[in-house]
Amino acid sequence: MITNTELEYKGDLYPTKIVDFKKEVDSVYFYTDNNVILKVTVLRDSLIRFRYTTKGYFSKDFSYAIDKKQSHGYNFLEVTEDINCYNIQTNKVICKVQKEDLRILITDLNGHSILEDELGFHWEESYHFGGNIVKMSKASKDGESFYGLGDKATQMNLKGKRVENFATDQYAFHKDQEPLYKVVPFYIGLQNNHSYGVFFDNTFKSTFDFCHERRNVTSFWAEGGEMNYYFIYGPQMQDVVTTYTHLTGKPELPPLWALGYHQCKWSYFPESKVKEVTSKFRELKIPCDAIYLDIDYMEGFRCFTWSKEYFPDPKRMVAELAEDGFKTIVIIDPGIKIDKDYWVYKEALEKDYFCKRADGPYMKGKVWPGECNFPDYTNPEVREWWADLFKELISDIGVKGVWNDMNEPAVMDVPGKTFPMDVRHDYDGNPCSHRKAHNIYGTQMARATYHGVKRFAYPKRPFVITRSAYSGAQRYTSSWTGDNVASWEHLWIANIQAQRMSISGMGFTGSDIGGFAEQPTGELYARWIQLGVFHPFCRTHSSGDHGDQEPWSFDEEVINITRKFVEMRYQLLPYLYTMFWEYINDGVPMLKPLVYYDQADHHTQYRNDEFIFGNQILVCPILEPNAMGRRMYLPSGNWYNYWTNELVAGKRELWVQTDFDQIPIFVKEGAIIPKYPIQQYVGELEFEEITLDVYFKNGKEKSVLYEDAQDGYDYNKGRFSLATFNLTGKDTELIIKQHKEGKFDTNYTNFKINFHGLPFKVKKIMIDKEQITISKASIATKSFIVDKNFTEIHIIGI
Ligand code: GLC
């Protein structure tokens, strides 16, 4: 019997020889004998776009991922021709286009091959849907490694893996499960110390195969749309990631409180329960800045309503929580209950804002409220309407952040767990089916939410978190990794997901600490908190099905560990905020996998666990029960053990002994780490001084401290304070020079300087060339107070 697929499959088609070419400003067009056009656009010397059509013309160019604000510009562009190829040369790379078959080879200026087509672009016509299944294959050299791809729950190095990009509500997913909630069709290749990136900007379901099917071939394909990808040259991984993040956009700074600790559960209700939880945090003195209301705060799960029974006066409650330093964050899902007496439903119906099936009926599906219709967030008018719906929540009630969930979009009790593929979308004036819009539905919802929250929170900064996301979503929202499980394996996954998201441009991410499904042991919870405080987004969340997951649900020891690590996060807030500032300015990922930190060191290429938090703190979580420490890899450089101050040389594997209330943490020699006093929430205390922990180095190291008003937009007008510390250490001398920029004057007046690892006895301290008297106490504790505006500290020792 002949199957459908056999009937449909007419075989792969390939471009034939180039018959014409034309250069237009930054683009070069190649025309083949069989109607294929390749448009090569040079956006930067190290960023080149490849766009193919098989129709003989290009359709309208549109992308949700690319940041319209990104700047272009190259220093050099020249096209030459030889017998076999056209050569497009920039200041960084040469792109050879083969005349015979349109295949591409990209080399650096020394002729070192970076990315080479195997079969190159090919396609299969789609009988069912029209258009093509578009395919690409690249030759992969031995020893090549692959990274990126967003939230994949698999080893850091994707070599040998095949992954699928189709946003999916994957409850209690497991290691290697595919696909997951997010779609980031961007990978980084690393071979022979050269990094490059490929961003396949295609929203259809796509697959990437990293030498899984064939040992020396990497390929990617999508079920529709265009072969449209960006090549990014390194040679350092940092160059690849920052260029990708520049292309798809950076967020604004979050309010500082959003970097505090968040507490969540499905669900805290009624009001008295919420208050019980928040009071307990204050009583136990575990810092916390945000409390979440999951779906039960609503009236019958109707978005933008409140249950009168559980929350009779939300405005008062939110204000009282705010008095105590808690910001209230509420969940909003996309499904709008079909209910003729429900105002949101009525409005959307009147305005015709719900998604429709191909033949006209509204898309109907079951979610928490029962049968729902779903706004088409790909329609700009719908996004505007949606944004306005937040007026009451934000302006009147005082909610500070919004949590968007189920936006893959998730539909219950149906095969595929989502919309049928015939559902229609506006796609910002490029009408299409759900096949094309599925992967960006969640991002467009989060985008509309972000605009709404921002509109009504202004002049304060908005906070939005989403479960589903496509490349570029980082411009609008933070994210979490979805419904994980309280298991040791999931702790391993969470660690990798946060690092992977970070180098995939979407750094403001965290996992449900402790696990969403099932119940963690106290030990697992403690180990998870110890890792979670080093993730940019830090929230405990659980399904609540199996008991409680507040720190006090566990024994005294776990409560103390939780407090200790959350306190550490609050002390490190200025360091974390500075990391965030580097991310929003330069696209630098906040968490750096070891391979990112030192790609030249082969040992880093398969490391999963250790990562650099910011630039100078190395964290290695403990991922097994009953551990008294662990084996780990310390990358190049010299590192101080955070707990013992012992200086350890890197580029080697070692055993690190730790107690239960510790994980291996190392500080780079020469680092100056800023710390705030412990507060129960951001802004609780006004302080006179902050601490600078100075880790001696015989040599030079630069550290940075970014601060501003911690909320609002004045930082865009220059009201920030950027301090650069240049440390130079010698045998019996240490010099710290401070350079300050920006118009913001911090509230505190002094720095308390703490020395770690000073190899000499202090004889004399000069501040701005004047000698200060040193008390015995400060010699003993190796610490002293200095005016925050110092320009030079000079320590002379014997
Ligand atoms: C989904 C979310 C989870 C939330 C639950 C109820 O499972 O992923 O975080 O608690 O829905 O809203």
mmCIF file of C-alpha atoms and ligand atoms in Angstrom, residues 169 171 181 264-266 294-295 331 333 368 403 405-406 467 480 482-483 512 516 539 541-543, ligand 1:
data_model
loop_
_atom_site.group_PDB
_atom_site.id
_atom_site.type_symbol
_atom_site.label_atom_id
_atom_site.label_comp_id
_atom_site.label_asym_id
_atom_site.label_seq_id
_atom_site.Cartn_x
_atom_site.Cartn_y
_atom_site.Cartn_z
ATOM 1 C CA ASP A 169 3.313 22.637 27.499
ATOM 2 C CA TYR A 171 4.386 19.104 32.250
ATOM 3 C CA TYR A 181 8.281 25.527 26.146
ATOM 4 C CA CYS A 264 5.148 31.296 44.727
ATOM 5 C CA LYS A 265 2.807 28.337 44.950
ATOM 6 C CA TRP A 266 -0.247 27.086 43.162
ATOM 7 C CA ASP A 294 -1.706 31.784 40.975
ATOM 8 C CA ILE A 295 -4.997 31.131 39.160
ATOM 9 C CA ILE A 331 -0.931 35.241 36.864
ATOM 10 C CA ASP A 333 -3.337 33.234 31.069
ATOM 11 C CA TRP A 368 -8.423 26.138 33.533
ATOM 12 C CA TRP A 403 3.037 36.241 35.159
ATOM 13 C CA ASP A 405 1.452 31.185 31.585
ATOM 14 C CA MET A 406 -0.074 28.536 29.282
ATOM 15 C CA ARG A 467 6.592 30.446 30.125
ATOM 16 C CA TRP A 480 10.996 30.471 33.911
ATOM 17 C CA GLY A 482 8.112 25.575 33.259
ATOM 18 C CA ASP A 483 6.792 22.565 35.109
ATOM 19 C CA ASP A 512 10.905 26.555 39.944
ATOM 20 C CA PHE A 516 7.036 22.130 40.558
ATOM 21 C CA ARG A 539 11.674 31.940 42.731
ATOM 22 C CA HIS A 541 7.271 27.544 43.079
ATOM 23 C CA SER A 542 5.391 24.296 43.443
ATOM 24 C CA SER A 543 2.158 22.736 42.338
HETATM 25 C C1 GLC B 1 1.009 25.702 34.851
HETATM 26 C C2 GLC B 1 2.227 26.541 35.217
HETATM 27 C C3 GLC B 1 2.409 26.555 36.698
HETATM 28 C C4 GLC B 1 1.154 27.074 37.357
HETATM 29 C C5 GLC B 1 -0.059 26.249 36.940
HETATM 30 C C6 GLC B 1 -1.373 26.820 37.455
HETATM 31 O O1 GLC B 1 1.239 24.378 35.147
HETATM 32 O O2 GLC B 1 3.378 26.119 34.549
HETATM 33 O O3 GLC B 1 3.527 27.343 37.044
HETATM 34 O O4 GLC B 1 1.279 27.057 38.745
HETATM 35 O O5 GLC B 1 -0.134 26.181 35.527
HETATM 36 O O6 GLC B 1 -1.572 28.111 37.027
#
